[in-house]
Structures are given as C-alpha cells and as structure tokens.
Amino acid sequence: MSLRSLKSAREIVSKLQSGSGAQKLSPQVTKISLAYAFKGKTECAGAKHFLQENLPRMQYNNPDVEFEVFKSADPATKPSVTVHFGERGSKTIDIPTMQSDTICDKVFQASP
C-alpha cells in the first residue's frame, strides 16, 4: 500500500516504522543522494519507486542523515545512489533497472 493513500497519522507512522527501508543506517553515513531522470528512461522506474516508497522510511528512521534528490529532465542521466560517509569518502551505486527493495539492500550494505 502506498504511503500517499493512507488516511490517519497512526497509519502513516505505522507504515514508516515497518517495511523495506525502515531500519537504522550505519552511524558512519552522513548523507544519501539519489539521482535519476524523470523523463524518457524506463530504467529509472526502480529509482522512482524507491523515492516514493523506501526513501520516506529511511528518512523517518534516520533523522540525523541528510537526504538529497536530483531529478533530471535529461533522459541520458543514469540513476544512482551515493552514500556519503563524512570524511571517510563516499560510495556511488549505479541502479539502472534495479528494483527498489534491492536498492535499499545495497544502501544498507554500503561501506566506505
């Protein structure tokens, strides 16, 4: 069920606390950046679903982590997620044609 279709605050909080993406990230993670093309490419479907369903859960359960979303009108933009580890660097994960649950798993497994 989509988070947008829920009616009460209790339902929304319940969905944010459960499901894919509803867990704590490593304390080393300082920022997560998502980039994708919102026009043209079908390989960005997983990134769009991740943005709507999983990213809100990550944001709710990790309030100290900064989240950025870059939407591009250029269809040549490759979808990717970058996990930043502060001064320890960052890791970019290419996510074309990847399902949103798999994207979540890759983000939670990322290490510097």
mmCIF file of C-alpha atoms in Angstrom:
data_model
loop_
_atom_site.group_PDB
_atom_site.id
_atom_site.type_symbol
_atom_site.label_atom_id
_atom_site.label_comp_id
_atom_site.label_asym_id
_atom_site.label_seq_id
_atom_site.Cartn_x
_atom_site.Cartn_y
_atom_site.Cartn_z
ATOM 1 C CA MET A 1 0.000 0.000 0.000
ATOM 2 C CA SER A 2 1.292 3.402 -0.965
ATOM 3 C CA LEU A 3 2.112 5.916 1.767
ATOM 4 C CA ARG A 4 0.087 8.508 -0.160
ATOM 5 C CA SER A 5 -3.154 6.524 0.150
ATOM 6 C CA LEU A 6 -3.109 6.321 3.959
ATOM 7 C CA LYS A 7 -5.579 8.475 5.838
ATOM 8 C CA SER A 8 -4.683 8.742 9.504
ATOM 9 C CA ALA A 9 -1.444 9.777 11.152
ATOM 10 C CA ARG A 10 -1.402 6.451 13.002
ATOM 11 C CA GLU A 11 -1.478 4.543 9.689
ATOM 12 C CA ILE A 12 1.277 6.705 8.237
ATOM 13 C CA VAL A 13 3.579 6.290 11.251
ATOM 14 C CA SER A 14 2.901 2.550 11.310
ATOM 15 C CA LYS A 15 3.926 2.221 7.648
ATOM 16 C CA LEU A 16 7.013 4.423 8.155
ATOM 17 C CA GLN A 17 8.185 2.188 11.002
ATOM 18 C CA SER A 18 7.835 -1.057 9.043
ATOM 19 C CA GLY A 19 8.717 -2.358 5.619
ATOM 20 C CA SER A 20 11.723 -2.102 3.378
ATOM 21 C CA GLY A 21 13.948 0.829 4.338
ATOM 22 C CA ALA A 22 12.596 1.151 7.885
ATOM 23 C CA GLN A 23 15.822 0.499 9.760
ATOM 24 C CA LYS A 24 18.784 2.428 11.074
ATOM 25 C CA LEU A 25 21.688 3.154 8.769
ATOM 26 C CA SER A 26 25.281 2.782 9.891
ATOM 27 C CA PRO A 27 26.339 5.672 12.172
ATOM 28 C CA GLN A 28 29.098 6.436 9.632
ATOM 29 C CA VAL A 29 26.523 7.504 6.992
ATOM 30 C CA THR A 30 26.104 11.287 6.857
ATOM 31 C CA LYS A 31 24.211 11.814 3.589
ATOM 32 C CA ILE A 32 22.398 9.901 0.857
ATOM 33 C CA SER A 33 21.955 11.348 -2.638
ATOM 34 C CA LEU A 34 19.586 9.935 -5.267
ATOM 35 C CA ALA A 35 19.865 10.998 -8.921
ATOM 36 C CA TYR A 36 17.590 9.921 -11.770
ATOM 37 C CA ALA A 37 15.898 11.107 -14.962
ATOM 38 C CA PHE A 38 12.188 11.757 -14.585
ATOM 39 C CA LYS A 39 11.593 11.746 -18.349
ATOM 40 C CA GLY A 40 12.215 9.196 -21.031
ATOM 41 C CA LYS A 41 14.058 6.280 -19.483
ATOM 42 C CA THR A 42 12.305 3.207 -18.193
ATOM 43 C CA GLU A 43 15.487 2.118 -16.378
ATOM 44 C CA CYS A 44 14.685 4.778 -13.743
ATOM 45 C CA ALA A 45 11.437 3.073 -12.644
ATOM 46 C CA GLY A 46 13.116 1.419 -9.657
ATOM 47 C CA ALA A 47 14.626 4.742 -8.579
ATOM 48 C CA LYS A 48 11.212 6.425 -8.792
ATOM 49 C CA HIS A 49 9.609 3.678 -6.707
ATOM 50 C CA PHE A 50 12.491 3.874 -4.199
ATOM 51 C CA LEU A 51 11.867 7.631 -3.909
ATOM 52 C CA GLN A 52 8.156 7.184 -3.227
ATOM 53 C CA GLU A 53 8.143 4.097 -1.022
ATOM 54 C CA ASN A 54 11.520 3.425 0.610
ATOM 55 C CA LEU A 55 13.223 6.801 0.977
ATOM 56 C CA PRO A 56 10.497 8.216 3.281
ATOM 57 C CA ARG A 57 11.010 5.226 5.595
ATOM 58 C CA MET A 58 14.773 5.799 5.618
ATOM 59 C CA GLN A 59 14.285 9.494 6.358
ATOM 60 C CA TYR A 60 11.867 8.799 9.208
ATOM 61 C CA ASN A 61 14.131 6.216 10.865
ATOM 62 C CA ASN A 62 17.380 8.171 10.306
ATOM 63 C CA PRO A 63 16.681 11.817 11.226
ATOM 64 C CA ASP A 64 20.401 12.681 11.540
ATOM 65 C CA VAL A 65 21.174 11.714 7.925
ATOM 66 C CA GLU A 66 20.835 14.312 5.158
ATOM 67 C CA PHE A 67 18.923 13.216 2.041
ATOM 68 C CA GLU A 68 19.204 14.805 -1.425
ATOM 69 C CA VAL A 69 17.243 14.051 -4.585
ATOM 70 C CA PHE A 70 18.384 15.206 -8.015
ATOM 71 C CA LYS A 71 15.721 14.895 -10.723
ATOM 72 C CA SER A 72 16.953 15.477 -14.248
ATOM 73 C CA ALA A 73 14.956 16.153 -17.402
ATOM 74 C CA ASP A 74 17.865 14.771 -19.439
ATOM 75 C CA PRO A 75 16.938 11.170 -20.362
ATOM 76 C CA ALA A 76 20.634 10.280 -20.597
ATOM 77 C CA THR A 77 21.013 10.630 -16.805
ATOM 78 C CA LYS A 78 21.905 7.285 -15.256
ATOM 79 C CA PRO A 79 20.085 6.523 -11.993
ATOM 80 C CA SER A 80 22.407 6.270 -8.998
ATOM 81 C CA VAL A 81 22.528 6.467 -5.219
ATOM 82 C CA THR A 82 25.554 7.954 -3.467
ATOM 83 C CA VAL A 83 26.140 7.115 0.186
ATOM 84 C CA HIS A 84 28.412 9.642 1.916
ATOM 85 C CA PHE A 85 30.489 8.676 4.955
ATOM 86 C CA GLY A 86 31.657 12.136 6.018
ATOM 87 C CA GLU A 87 35.430 12.442 5.855
ATOM 88 C CA ARG A 88 35.781 8.738 5.063
ATOM 89 C CA GLY A 89 34.573 9.277 1.477
ATOM 90 C CA SER A 90 31.517 8.129 -0.430
ATOM 91 C CA LYS A 91 30.280 5.186 -2.463
ATOM 92 C CA THR A 92 28.196 5.529 -5.626
ATOM 93 C CA ILE A 93 25.845 2.702 -6.544
ATOM 94 C CA ASP A 94 24.537 2.541 -10.119
ATOM 95 C CA ILE A 95 20.904 1.447 -10.017
ATOM 96 C CA PRO A 96 19.547 1.202 -13.600
ATOM 97 C CA THR A 97 16.753 -1.401 -13.926
ATOM 98 C CA MET A 98 17.158 -2.307 -10.236
ATOM 99 C CA GLN A 99 14.090 -2.898 -8.051
ATOM 100 C CA SER A 100 13.533 -0.585 -5.088
ATOM 101 C CA ASP A 101 13.984 -3.308 -2.441
ATOM 102 C CA THR A 102 17.332 -4.241 -3.990
ATOM 103 C CA ILE A 103 18.346 -0.567 -3.949
ATOM 104 C CA CYS A 104 17.528 -0.487 -0.208
ATOM 105 C CA ASP A 105 19.651 -3.553 0.429
ATOM 106 C CA LYS A 106 22.595 -2.033 -1.460
ATOM 107 C CA VAL A 107 22.326 1.229 0.525
ATOM 108 C CA PHE A 108 22.252 -0.590 3.866
ATOM 109 C CA GLN A 109 25.221 -2.789 2.838
ATOM 110 C CA ALA A 110 27.348 0.136 1.614
ATOM 111 C CA SER A 111 30.594 0.745 3.467
ATOM 112 C CA PRO A 112 33.472 3.198 2.943
#
